[in-house]
PDB file of C-alpha atoms in Angstrom:
ATOM      1  CA  MET A   1      51.150  10.389  42.254  1.00  0.00           C
ATOM      2  CA  SER A   2      51.771  13.933  43.623  1.00  0.00           C
ATOM      3  CA  GLU A   3      51.053  16.758  42.414  1.00  0.00           C
ATOM      4  CA  ALA A   4      52.539  20.194  41.784  1.00  0.00           C
ATOM      5  CA  LYS A   5      51.602  22.881  44.436  1.00  0.00           C
ATOM      6  CA  ALA A   6      51.237  26.932  44.154  1.00  0.00           C
ATOM      7  CA  GLY A   7      53.958  27.423  41.716  1.00  0.00           C
ATOM      8  CA  GLY A   8      54.642  24.563  40.505  1.00  0.00           C
ATOM      9  CA  SER A   9      54.465  22.328  36.599  1.00  0.00           C
ATOM     10  CA  GLY A  10      54.918  19.241  38.178  1.00  0.00           C
ATOM     11  CA  LEU A  11      58.304  18.823  36.603  1.00  0.00           C
ATOM     12  CA  CYS A  12      58.887  16.421  39.207  1.00  0.00           C
ATOM     13  CA  ALA A  13      55.281  14.245  40.141  1.00  0.00           C
ATOM     14  CA  GLY A  14      55.646  10.866  41.754  1.00  0.00           C
ATOM     15  CA  ARG A  15      59.994  11.759  41.633  1.00  0.00           C
ATOM     16  CA  VAL A  16      61.334  10.183  45.410  1.00  0.00           C
ATOM     17  CA  VAL A  17      63.680  12.382  46.272  1.00  0.00           C
ATOM     18  CA  ALA A  18      66.347  12.096  49.078  1.00  0.00           C
ATOM     19  CA  VAL A  19      68.791  16.293  49.727  1.00  0.00           C
ATOM     20  CA  THR A  20      71.105  16.128  52.874  1.00  0.00           C
ATOM     21  CA  GLY A  21      71.904  18.959  55.043  1.00  0.00           C
ATOM     22  CA  ALA A  22      68.523  19.714  54.201  1.00  0.00           C
ATOM     23  CA  GLY A  23      67.795  21.522  57.081  1.00  0.00           C
ATOM     24  CA  ARG A  24      68.898  25.597  56.205  1.00  0.00           C
ATOM     25  CA  GLY A  25      70.087  27.287  54.091  1.00  0.00           C
ATOM     26  CA  LEU A  26      70.623  26.087  50.412  1.00  0.00           C
ATOM     27  CA  GLY A  27      69.324  22.450  50.905  1.00  0.00           C
ATOM     28  CA  ARG A  28      66.546  23.977  52.428  1.00  0.00           C
ATOM     29  CA  ALA A  29      65.414  25.635  49.246  1.00  0.00           C
ATOM     30  CA  HIS A  30      66.488  22.494  47.080  1.00  0.00           C
ATOM     31  CA  ALA A  31      63.235  20.625  49.367  1.00  0.00           C
ATOM     32  CA  HIS A  32      61.276  23.065  48.978  1.00  0.00           C
ATOM     33  CA  ALA A  33      61.448  23.262  45.284  1.00  0.00           C
ATOM     34  CA  TYR A  34      61.831  19.491  44.991  1.00  0.00           C
ATOM     35  CA  ALA A  35      58.489  19.795  46.723  1.00  0.00           C
ATOM     36  CA  ALA A  36      56.731  22.243  44.627  1.00  0.00           C
ATOM     37  CA  GLU A  37      57.103  20.181  42.116  1.00  0.00           C
ATOM     38  CA  GLY A  38      55.639  17.724  43.075  1.00  0.00           C
ATOM     39  CA  ALA A  39      58.194  15.385  44.663  1.00  0.00           C
ATOM     40  CA  LYS A  40      58.149  13.555  47.937  1.00  0.00           C
ATOM     41  CA  VAL A  41      61.137  14.328  49.242  1.00  0.00           C
ATOM     42  CA  VAL A  42      63.888  12.838  52.132  1.00  0.00           C
ATOM     43  CA  VAL A  43      64.252  15.300  54.066  1.00  0.00           C
ATOM     44  CA  ASN A  44      68.656  15.274  55.656  1.00  0.00           C
ATOM     45  CA  ASP A  45      70.305  16.669  58.884  1.00  0.00           C
ATOM     46  CA  LEU A  46      72.694  16.628  61.004  1.00  0.00           C
ATOM     47  CA  GLY A  47      71.411  19.542  62.808  1.00  0.00           C
ATOM     48  CA  VAL A  48      74.704  20.335  63.525  1.00  0.00           C
ATOM     49  CA  GLY A  49      76.537  24.324  63.617  1.00  0.00           C
ATOM     50  CA  LEU A  50      79.125  25.369  61.188  1.00  0.00           C
ATOM     51  CA  ASP A  51      82.198  24.080  62.661  1.00  0.00           C
ATOM     52  CA  GLY A  52      79.913  19.973  62.564  1.00  0.00           C
ATOM     53  CA  ALA A  53      79.587  20.716  66.298  1.00  0.00           C
ATOM     54  CA  PRO A  54      75.833  18.740  67.646  1.00  0.00           C
ATOM     55  CA  GLY A  55      73.216  21.718  67.377  1.00  0.00           C
ATOM     56  CA  ALA A  56      70.808  20.682  70.298  1.00  0.00           C
ATOM     57  CA  GLU A  57      67.551  20.028  67.478  1.00  0.00           C
ATOM     58  CA  SER A  58      67.542  19.219  64.112  1.00  0.00           C
ATOM     59  CA  PRO A  59      65.536  21.267  62.383  1.00  0.00           C
ATOM     60  CA  ALA A  60      64.371  18.664  59.246  1.00  0.00           C
ATOM     61  CA  ALA A  61      61.746  18.781  60.919  1.00  0.00           C
ATOM     62  CA  GLN A  62      61.521  22.006  60.858  1.00  0.00           C
ATOM     63  CA  VAL A  63      61.280  21.464  57.002  1.00  0.00           C
ATOM     64  CA  VAL A  64      59.528  18.555  56.847  1.00  0.00           C
ATOM     65  CA  ARG A  65      56.216  20.753  58.763  1.00  0.00           C
ATOM     66  CA  GLU A  66      56.576  23.313  56.139  1.00  0.00           C
ATOM     67  CA  ILE A  67      56.677  20.718  52.925  1.00  0.00           C
ATOM     68  CA  ARG A  68      53.566  19.939  54.435  1.00  0.00           C
ATOM     69  CA  ALA A  69      51.788  22.827  55.244  1.00  0.00           C
ATOM     70  CA  SER A  70      51.520  23.106  51.750  1.00  0.00           C
ATOM     71  CA  GLY A  71      49.725  20.798  50.716  1.00  0.00           C
ATOM     72  CA  GLY A  72      53.730  18.036  49.890  1.00  0.00           C
ATOM     73  CA  GLU A  73      54.308  14.781  50.992  1.00  0.00           C
ATOM     74  CA  ALA A  74      57.892  14.526  53.138  1.00  0.00           C
ATOM     75  CA  THR A  75      60.212  12.939  55.970  1.00  0.00           C
ATOM     76  CA  ALA A  76      62.913  13.465  58.427  1.00  0.00           C
ATOM     77  CA  HIS A  77      65.751  12.293  57.878  1.00  0.00           C
ATOM     78  CA  GLY A  78      68.774  12.310  60.736  1.00  0.00           C
ATOM     79  CA  GLY A  79      71.391  10.461  60.245  1.00  0.00           C
ATOM     80  CA  ASP A  80      75.297  10.958  60.028  1.00  0.00           C
ATOM     81  CA  VAL A  81      75.548  10.464  56.250  1.00  0.00           C
ATOM     82  CA  ALA A  82      79.124  10.559  56.836  1.00  0.00           C
ATOM     83  CA  THR A  83      79.165   6.985  57.671  1.00  0.00           C
ATOM     84  CA  SER A  84      77.780   3.739  56.083  1.00  0.00           C
ATOM     85  CA  GLU A  85      75.706   2.647  58.789  1.00  0.00           C
ATOM     86  CA  GLY A  86      74.029   6.847  58.298  1.00  0.00           C
ATOM     87  CA  ALA A  87      73.779   7.052  54.011  1.00  0.00           C
ATOM     88  CA  ALA A  88      72.708   2.939  53.692  1.00  0.00           C
ATOM     89  CA  SER A  89      69.458   4.891  55.830  1.00  0.00           C
ATOM     90  CA  LEU A  90      68.588   7.441  54.311  1.00  0.00           C
ATOM     91  CA  VAL A  91      68.480   5.228  50.933  1.00  0.00           C
ATOM     92  CA  ALA A  92      66.664   3.036  53.626  1.00  0.00           C
ATOM     93  CA  THR A  93      64.285   5.935  54.204  1.00  0.00           C
ATOM     94  CA  ALA A  94      63.315   6.267  50.750  1.00  0.00           C
ATOM     95  CA  VAL A  95      63.036   3.168  50.559  1.00  0.00           C
ATOM     96  CA  ASP A  96      60.672   2.043  53.267  1.00  0.00           C
ATOM     97  CA  THR A  97      58.152   5.840  53.659  1.00  0.00           C
ATOM     98  CA  PHE A  98      57.388   6.311  49.950  1.00  0.00           C
ATOM     99  CA  GLY A  99      58.766   2.889  47.689  1.00  0.00           C
ATOM    100  CA  ARG A 100      61.487   4.086  45.786  1.00  0.00           C
ATOM    101  CA  LEU A 101      63.773   7.271  45.341  1.00  0.00           C
ATOM    102  CA  ASP A 102      64.942   8.762  41.978  1.00  0.00           C
ATOM    103  CA  THR A 103      67.247  11.446  43.059  1.00  0.00           C
ATOM    104  CA  LEU A 104      69.684  12.194  45.279  1.00  0.00           C
ATOM    105  CA  VAL A 105      70.920  15.695  45.771  1.00  0.00           C
ATOM    106  CA  ASN A 106      74.033  16.142  48.096  1.00  0.00           C
ATOM    107  CA  ASN A 107      74.637  18.826  49.595  1.00  0.00           C
ATOM    108  CA  ALA A 108      75.344  18.586  53.063  1.00  0.00           C
ATOM    109  CA  GLY A 109      79.070  19.749  54.622  1.00  0.00           C
ATOM    110  CA  PHE A 110      79.859  22.939  57.297  1.00  0.00           C
ATOM    111  CA  LEU A 111      83.537  24.578  57.622  1.00  0.00           C
ATOM    112  CA  ARG A 112      86.733  25.389  59.706  1.00  0.00           C
ATOM    113  CA  ASP A 113      88.287  28.563  57.914  1.00  0.00           C
ATOM    114  CA  ARG A 114      92.258  28.012  58.471  1.00  0.00           C
ATOM    115  CA  MET A 115      95.310  29.487  56.425  1.00  0.00           C
ATOM    116  CA  LEU A 116      97.224  26.684  55.973  1.00  0.00           C
ATOM    117  CA  VAL A 117     100.674  26.770  58.771  1.00  0.00           C
ATOM    118  CA  ASN A 118      97.699  27.107  60.371  1.00  0.00           C
ATOM    119  CA  LEU A 119      95.299  24.742  59.661  1.00  0.00           C
ATOM    120  CA  ASP A 120      95.593  21.595  62.085  1.00  0.00           C
ATOM    121  CA  GLU A 121      95.124  17.743  61.098  1.00  0.00           C
ATOM    122  CA  ASP A 122      91.797  17.576  62.572  1.00  0.00           C
ATOM    123  CA  ASP A 123      90.455  19.827  60.793  1.00  0.00           C
ATOM    124  CA  TRP A 124      91.534  19.152  57.903  1.00  0.00           C
ATOM    125  CA  ASP A 125      90.255  16.000  58.735  1.00  0.00           C
ATOM    126  CA  ALA A 126      86.288  16.795  59.752  1.00  0.00           C
ATOM    127  CA  VAL A 127      86.451  18.685  56.491  1.00  0.00           C
ATOM    128  CA  MET A 128      87.496  16.015  54.173  1.00  0.00           C
ATOM    129  CA  ARG A 129      84.664  13.575  55.423  1.00  0.00           C
ATOM    130  CA  VAL A 130      81.670  15.847  55.631  1.00  0.00           C
ATOM    131  CA  HIS A 131      82.183  17.100  52.219  1.00  0.00           C
ATOM    132  CA  LEU A 132      84.041  14.832  50.341  1.00  0.00           C
ATOM    133  CA  LYS A 133      83.330  11.070  52.420  1.00  0.00           C
ATOM    134  CA  GLY A 134      79.062  12.512  52.601  1.00  0.00           C
ATOM    135  CA  HIS A 135      78.885  13.124  49.301  1.00  0.00           C
ATOM    136  CA  PHE A 136      80.894   9.269  48.655  1.00  0.00           C
ATOM    137  CA  LEU A 137      78.672   7.109  50.320  1.00  0.00           C
ATOM    138  CA  PRO A 138      75.711   8.873  49.882  1.00  0.00           C
ATOM    139  CA  LEU A 139      76.414   8.281  46.441  1.00  0.00           C
ATOM    140  CA  LYS A 140      77.595   4.215  46.409  1.00  0.00           C
ATOM    141  CA  HIS A 141      74.047   3.147  48.430  1.00  0.00           C
ATOM    142  CA  ALA A 142      72.096   4.454  46.102  1.00  0.00           C
ATOM    143  CA  ALA A 143      73.745   3.979  43.045  1.00  0.00           C
ATOM    144  CA  ALA A 144      73.626  -0.222  44.512  1.00  0.00           C
ATOM    145  CA  TYR A 145      70.132   0.622  44.926  1.00  0.00           C
ATOM    146  CA  TRP A 146      69.351   1.800  41.592  1.00  0.00           C
ATOM    147  CA  ARG A 147      72.537  -1.025  39.991  1.00  0.00           C
ATOM    148  CA  SER A 148      69.757  -4.391  41.064  1.00  0.00           C
ATOM    149  CA  GLN A 149      66.605  -2.101  39.681  1.00  0.00           C
ATOM    150  CA  ALA A 150      68.023  -1.587  36.563  1.00  0.00           C
ATOM    151  CA  LYS A 151      69.121  -5.642  36.309  1.00  0.00           C
ATOM    152  CA  ALA A 152      65.780  -6.723  38.617  1.00  0.00           C
ATOM    153  CA  GLY A 153      64.497  -5.676  34.633  1.00  0.00           C
ATOM    154  CA  ARG A 154      62.722  -2.683  36.863  1.00  0.00           C
ATOM    155  CA  PRO A 155      63.433   1.196  34.660  1.00  0.00           C
ATOM    156  CA  VAL A 156      65.987   3.802  36.261  1.00  0.00           C
ATOM    157  CA  ALA A 157      65.773   7.182  35.434  1.00  0.00           C
ATOM    158  CA  ALA A 158      67.528   7.997  38.773  1.00  0.00           C
ATOM    159  CA  ARG A 159      70.030  11.616  39.230  1.00  0.00           C
ATOM    160  CA  ILE A 160      72.546  12.299  41.543  1.00  0.00           C
ATOM    161  CA  VAL A 161      73.763  16.670  41.728  1.00  0.00           C
ATOM    162  CA  ASN A 162      76.420  16.685  44.005  1.00  0.00           C
ATOM    163  CA  THR A 163      77.363  20.803  44.957  1.00  0.00           C
ATOM    164  CA  SER A 164      81.171  20.958  44.405  1.00  0.00           C
ATOM    165  CA  SER A 165      82.159  25.366  44.890  1.00  0.00           C
ATOM    166  CA  GLY A 166      83.741  28.182  43.183  1.00  0.00           C
ATOM    167  CA  ALA A 167      86.261  27.147  46.004  1.00  0.00           C
ATOM    168  CA  GLY A 168      86.859  24.033  44.081  1.00  0.00           C
ATOM    169  CA  LEU A 169      87.217  25.380  40.680  1.00  0.00           C
ATOM    170  CA  SER A 170      90.367  28.065  41.554  1.00  0.00           C
ATOM    171  CA  GLY A 171      90.838  27.622  44.633  1.00  0.00           C
ATOM    172  CA  SER A 172      90.214  30.183  47.817  1.00  0.00           C
ATOM    173  CA  VAL A 173      92.534  31.619  50.840  1.00  0.00           C
ATOM    174  CA  GLY A 174      91.775  30.336  54.415  1.00  0.00           C
ATOM    175  CA  GLN A 175      89.658  27.814  53.203  1.00  0.00           C
ATOM    176  CA  GLY A 176      92.492  24.630  51.772  1.00  0.00           C
ATOM    177  CA  ASN A 177      90.536  21.922  53.366  1.00  0.00           C
ATOM    178  CA  TYR A 178      87.436  23.365  51.936  1.00  0.00           C
ATOM    179  CA  SER A 179      88.918  24.394  48.632  1.00  0.00           C
ATOM    180  CA  ALA A 180      90.487  19.979  48.292  1.00  0.00           C
ATOM    181  CA  ALA A 181      87.349  18.860  49.180  1.00  0.00           C
ATOM    182  CA  LYS A 182      85.307  20.220  46.661  1.00  0.00           C
ATOM    183  CA  ALA A 183      87.453  20.051  44.006  1.00  0.00           C
ATOM    184  CA  GLY A 184      87.682  16.089  44.905  1.00  0.00           C
ATOM    185  CA  ILE A 185      83.710  16.330  44.610  1.00  0.00           C
ATOM    186  CA  LEU A 186      84.617  17.015  40.990  1.00  0.00           C
ATOM    187  CA  GLY A 187      86.932  14.058  40.048  1.00  0.00           C
ATOM    188  CA  LEU A 188      84.281  11.713  42.288  1.00  0.00           C
ATOM    189  CA  THR A 189      81.025  13.806  40.352  1.00  0.00           C
ATOM    190  CA  PHE A 190      82.754  12.408  37.002  1.00  0.00           C
ATOM    191  CA  VAL A 191      83.698   9.092  38.454  1.00  0.00           C
ATOM    192  CA  ALA A 192      80.746   8.080  38.650  1.00  0.00           C
ATOM    193  CA  ALA A 193      79.051   9.235  35.434  1.00  0.00           C
ATOM    194  CA  ALA A 194      80.958   7.121  33.152  1.00  0.00           C
ATOM    195  CA  GLU A 195      80.577   4.064  35.570  1.00  0.00           C
ATOM    196  CA  LEU A 196      76.678   4.303  36.152  1.00  0.00           C
ATOM    197  CA  GLY A 197      74.995   5.288  33.059  1.00  0.00           C
ATOM    198  CA  ARG A 198      74.335   1.788  32.334  1.00  0.00           C
ATOM    199  CA  TYR A 199      72.759   2.057  35.175  1.00  0.00           C
ATOM    200  CA  GLY A 200      70.052   5.066  33.327  1.00  0.00           C
ATOM    201  CA  VAL A 201      72.275   7.031  35.909  1.00  0.00           C
ATOM    202  CA  GLN A 202      72.957  10.838  35.555  1.00  0.00           C
ATOM    203  CA  VAL A 203      75.134  13.239  37.736  1.00  0.00           C
ATOM    204  CA  ASN A 204      76.205  16.248  37.680  1.00  0.00           C
ATOM    205  CA  ALA A 205      77.101  19.247  40.577  1.00  0.00           C
ATOM    206  CA  ILE A 206      76.737  22.193  40.682  1.00  0.00           C
ATOM    207  CA  ALA A 207      79.156  25.122  41.975  1.00  0.00           C
ATOM    208  CA  PRO A 208      76.933  26.788  44.133  1.00  0.00           C
ATOM    209  CA  ALA A 209      76.833  31.438  45.412  1.00  0.00           C
ATOM    210  CA  ALA A 210      74.240  31.736  48.093  1.00  0.00           C
ATOM    211  CA  ARG A 211      73.594  33.173  51.149  1.00  0.00           C
ATOM    212  CA  THR A 212      74.098  30.811  53.461  1.00  0.00           C
ATOM    213  CA  ARG A 213      74.952  30.565  57.349  1.00  0.00           C
ATOM    214  CA  MET A 214      78.533  29.019  55.515  1.00  0.00           C
ATOM    215  CA  THR A 215      78.829  32.515  52.688  1.00  0.00           C
ATOM    216  CA  GLU A 216      77.817  34.975  55.426  1.00  0.00           C
ATOM    217  CA  ALA A 217      81.288  36.775  55.289  1.00  0.00           C
ATOM    218  CA  THR A 218      81.556  35.232  51.624  1.00  0.00           C
ATOM    219  CA  PHE A 219      78.571  37.936  50.623  1.00  0.00           C
ATOM    220  CA  ALA A 220      79.155  40.137  53.835  1.00  0.00           C
ATOM    221  CA  ALA A 221      78.934  43.335  51.250  1.00  0.00           C
ATOM    222  CA  SER A 222      76.275  41.800  48.608  1.00  0.00           C
ATOM    223  CA  MET A 223      74.525  41.414  52.415  1.00  0.00           C
ATOM    224  CA  ALA A 224      74.445  44.846  52.790  1.00  0.00           C
ATOM    225  CA  ALA A 225      74.043  45.959  49.288  1.00  0.00           C
ATOM    226  CA  PRO A 226      69.970  46.883  48.614  1.00  0.00           C
ATOM    227  CA  GLU A 227      68.347  44.650  45.663  1.00  0.00           C
ATOM    228  CA  ARG A 228      68.675  45.572  43.155  1.00  0.00           C
ATOM    229  CA  GLY A 229      64.864  45.595  41.152  1.00  0.00           C
ATOM    230  CA  GLY A 230      63.458  43.952  43.818  1.00  0.00           C
ATOM    231  CA  PHE A 231      65.959  40.315  43.087  1.00  0.00           C
ATOM    232  CA  ASP A 232      68.195  39.370  45.485  1.00  0.00           C
ATOM    233  CA  ALA A 233      70.910  37.796  43.726  1.00  0.00           C
ATOM    234  CA  MET A 234      71.970  35.630  46.221  1.00  0.00           C
ATOM    235  CA  ALA A 235      69.245  34.682  47.869  1.00  0.00           C
ATOM    236  CA  PRO A 236      69.441  30.531  47.556  1.00  0.00           C
ATOM    237  CA  GLU A 237      66.824  30.049  46.124  1.00  0.00           C
ATOM    238  CA  ASN A 238      67.753  30.501  43.020  1.00  0.00           C
ATOM    239  CA  VAL A 239      69.597  27.876  42.945  1.00  0.00           C
ATOM    240  CA  SER A 240      67.087  24.779  43.521  1.00  0.00           C
ATOM    241  CA  PRO A 241      65.147  25.497  39.926  1.00  0.00           C
ATOM    242  CA  LEU A 242      68.465  23.714  37.997  1.00  0.00           C
ATOM    243  CA  VAL A 243      68.779  21.941  40.763  1.00  0.00           C
ATOM    244  CA  VAL A 244      64.689  20.686  40.548  1.00  0.00           C
ATOM    245  CA  TRP A 245      65.513  20.241  36.453  1.00  0.00           C
ATOM    246  CA  LEU A 246      69.529  17.727  36.467  1.00  0.00           C
ATOM    247  CA  GLY A 247      66.821  15.478  39.493  1.00  0.00           C
ATOM    248  CA  SER A 248      64.191  15.268  37.454  1.00  0.00           C
ATOM    249  CA  ALA A 249      63.500  12.694  34.382  1.00  0.00           C
ATOM    250  CA  ALA A 250      63.490  16.265  31.737  1.00  0.00           C
ATOM    251  CA  THR A 251      66.548  16.271  31.782  1.00  0.00           C
ATOM    252  CA  GLY A 252      66.371  13.477  29.386  1.00  0.00           C
ATOM    253  CA  ASP A 253      69.990  10.788  28.307  1.00  0.00           C
ATOM    254  CA  GLY A 254      73.157  13.054  28.066  1.00  0.00           C
ATOM    255  CA  VAL A 255      73.226  15.570  30.245  1.00  0.00           C
ATOM    256  CA  THR A 256      75.494  13.687  32.711  1.00  0.00           C
ATOM    257  CA  GLY A 257      79.153  14.420  34.051  1.00  0.00           C
ATOM    258  CA  ARG A 258      79.281  18.391  33.537  1.00  0.00           C
ATOM    259  CA  VAL A 259      79.606  20.735  35.896  1.00  0.00           C
ATOM    260  CA  PHE A 260      77.115  23.828  36.685  1.00  0.00           C
ATOM    261  CA  GLU A 261      78.081  27.718  37.299  1.00  0.00           C
ATOM    262  CA  VAL A 262      75.454  29.598  39.603  1.00  0.00           C
ATOM    263  CA  GLU A 263      74.350  32.493  41.035  1.00  0.00           C
ATOM    264  CA  GLY A 264      72.049  34.268  41.111  1.00  0.00           C
ATOM    265  CA  GLY A 265      69.793  34.009  36.912  1.00  0.00           C
ATOM    266  CA  ARG A 266      73.481  33.063  35.561  1.00  0.00           C
ATOM    267  CA  ILE A 267      74.173  29.661  35.117  1.00  0.00           C
ATOM    268  CA  THR A 268      77.454  28.072  33.331  1.00  0.00           C
ATOM    269  CA  VAL A 269      79.162  25.080  32.429  1.00  0.00           C
ATOM    270  CA  MET A 270      81.811  25.174  33.670  1.00  0.00           C
ATOM    271  CA  GLU A 271      84.479  23.708  31.041  1.00  0.00           C
ATOM    272  CA  GLY A 272      87.803  22.538  33.457  1.00  0.00           C
ATOM    273  CA  TRP A 273      90.813  20.911  32.779  1.00  0.00           C
ATOM    274  CA  HIS A 274      92.163  20.642  28.759  1.00  0.00           C
ATOM    275  CA  PRO A 275      95.336  21.197  26.815  1.00  0.00           C
ATOM    276  CA  GLY A 276      97.238  23.635  26.209  1.00  0.00           C
ATOM    277  CA  PRO A 277     100.398  24.557  24.688  1.00  0.00           C
ATOM    278  CA  THR A 278     102.384  20.991  24.309  1.00  0.00           C
ATOM    279  CA  VAL A 279     105.899  19.201  23.026  1.00  0.00           C
ATOM    280  CA  ASP A 280     107.144  16.169  22.435  1.00  0.00           C
ATOM    281  CA  LYS A 281     110.566  16.286  22.257  1.00  0.00           C
ATOM    282  CA  ALA A 282     110.237  12.572  21.705  1.00  0.00           C
ATOM    283  CA  GLU A 283     113.387  11.421  23.776  1.00  0.00           C
ATOM    284  CA  ARG A 284     114.317  12.196  27.345  1.00  0.00           C
ATOM    285  CA  TRP A 285     114.308  15.705  28.580  1.00  0.00           C
ATOM    286  CA  THR A 286     117.755  16.915  29.992  1.00  0.00           C
ATOM    287  CA  PRO A 287     116.808  19.194  33.576  1.00  0.00           C
ATOM    288  CA  ALA A 288     117.622  22.435  32.205  1.00  0.00           C
ATOM    289  CA  GLY A 289     115.859  22.201  28.741  1.00  0.00           C
ATOM    290  CA  ALA A 290     112.760  21.134  30.248  1.00  0.00           C
ATOM    291  CA  GLY A 291     113.335  24.713  32.268  1.00  0.00           C
ATOM    292  CA  ALA A 292     113.467  26.334  29.019  1.00  0.00           C
ATOM    293  CA  ALA A 293     110.484  24.682  26.830  1.00  0.00           C
ATOM    294  CA  VAL A 294     108.756  25.479  29.796  1.00  0.00           C
ATOM    295  CA  ARG A 295     109.254  28.541  29.894  1.00  0.00           C
ATOM    296  CA  GLU A 296     108.045  28.521  26.276  1.00  0.00           C
ATOM    297  CA  LEU A 297     104.983  26.835  26.632  1.00  0.00           C
ATOM    298  CA  LEU A 298     104.344  29.173  29.420  1.00  0.00           C
ATOM    299  CA  ALA A 299     104.911  32.549  27.485  1.00  0.00           C
ATOM    300  CA  ARG A 300     102.289  30.982  24.499  1.00  0.00           C
ATOM    301  CA  ALA A 301     100.007  29.695  27.432  1.00  0.00           C
ATOM    302  CA  GLN A 302      96.388  30.829  29.065  1.00  0.00           C
ATOM    303  CA  ALA A 303      96.819  32.376  32.190  1.00  0.00           C
ATOM    304  CA  PRO A 304      95.231  30.837  35.601  1.00  0.00           C
ATOM    305  CA  GLY A 305      92.280  32.125  37.088  1.00  0.00           C
ATOM    306  CA  ALA A 306      92.346  33.667  40.282  1.00  0.00           C
ATOM    307  CA  VAL A 307      92.398  32.166  43.616  1.00  0.00           C
ATOM    308  CA  TYR A 308      89.418  33.922  45.288  1.00  0.00           C
ATOM    309  CA  GLY A 309      91.025  36.316  48.129  1.00  0.00           C
ATOM    310  CA  ALA A 310      94.290  36.204  47.009  1.00  0.00           C
ATOM    311  CA  SER A 311      95.589  40.288  46.952  1.00  0.00           C
TER     312      SER A 311
END
């Protein structure tokens, strides 16, 4: 059984965790944080650039070397998790190398930002594929493994942590493809939580704000500002403690189907869509009558949140 490393408490001792897109940024921070808490980590990274183009070398092996140098246990996986073969091999790598899989952190992604009128179909498909399909397929194969374990009578306390974004919660100008994919991840999270609970699997999502290759332009001002009191609020390592806890058995029962916004030292439970003002005529509306009713409802409703980047 793995033990806690420097600075860790052993919260994830004995657990096997797979993190996608773990070669850099948030994924790398998560992999290190899990290892520090005693987990054995499968570090997945395809090694592509911000636009999804292949890079010269996957950084997953470097992260594995760093974890091992700190006394942890890790192995690299370079498969494409947006393919069924790559996602299946991610689960197989965990089971074959460490004997089990307990936690899946879906984190892989990239950007192809354009205003909608300039957004090519290929850019839409590519972002949907990596973010949304790249969440669905690892989730599907991990869930099938845990279902088989549960049906065999073995205890399962599995966890999935999905990665959405503020863009998925409220939209972001110039990121129609990314916003739609990240909103889709939220819907996938809710369904997975409802379907997989019977097998001992809890599924949650985070909407992180941190400085990574993907957010350099978004957080340019924060990056240029001096750190306050020695605390770098945009460091990706700030997000990882919540991800580690959500991926541990310490959550107990009932922490599932939730979305958490996390930035710096702030954690917020996001509460999503709720019914607002309503009216029921109990018969069919005329177009003019429906319009008048909607105007009255809107006068009593909360104003929608601002889309990031809107003037």
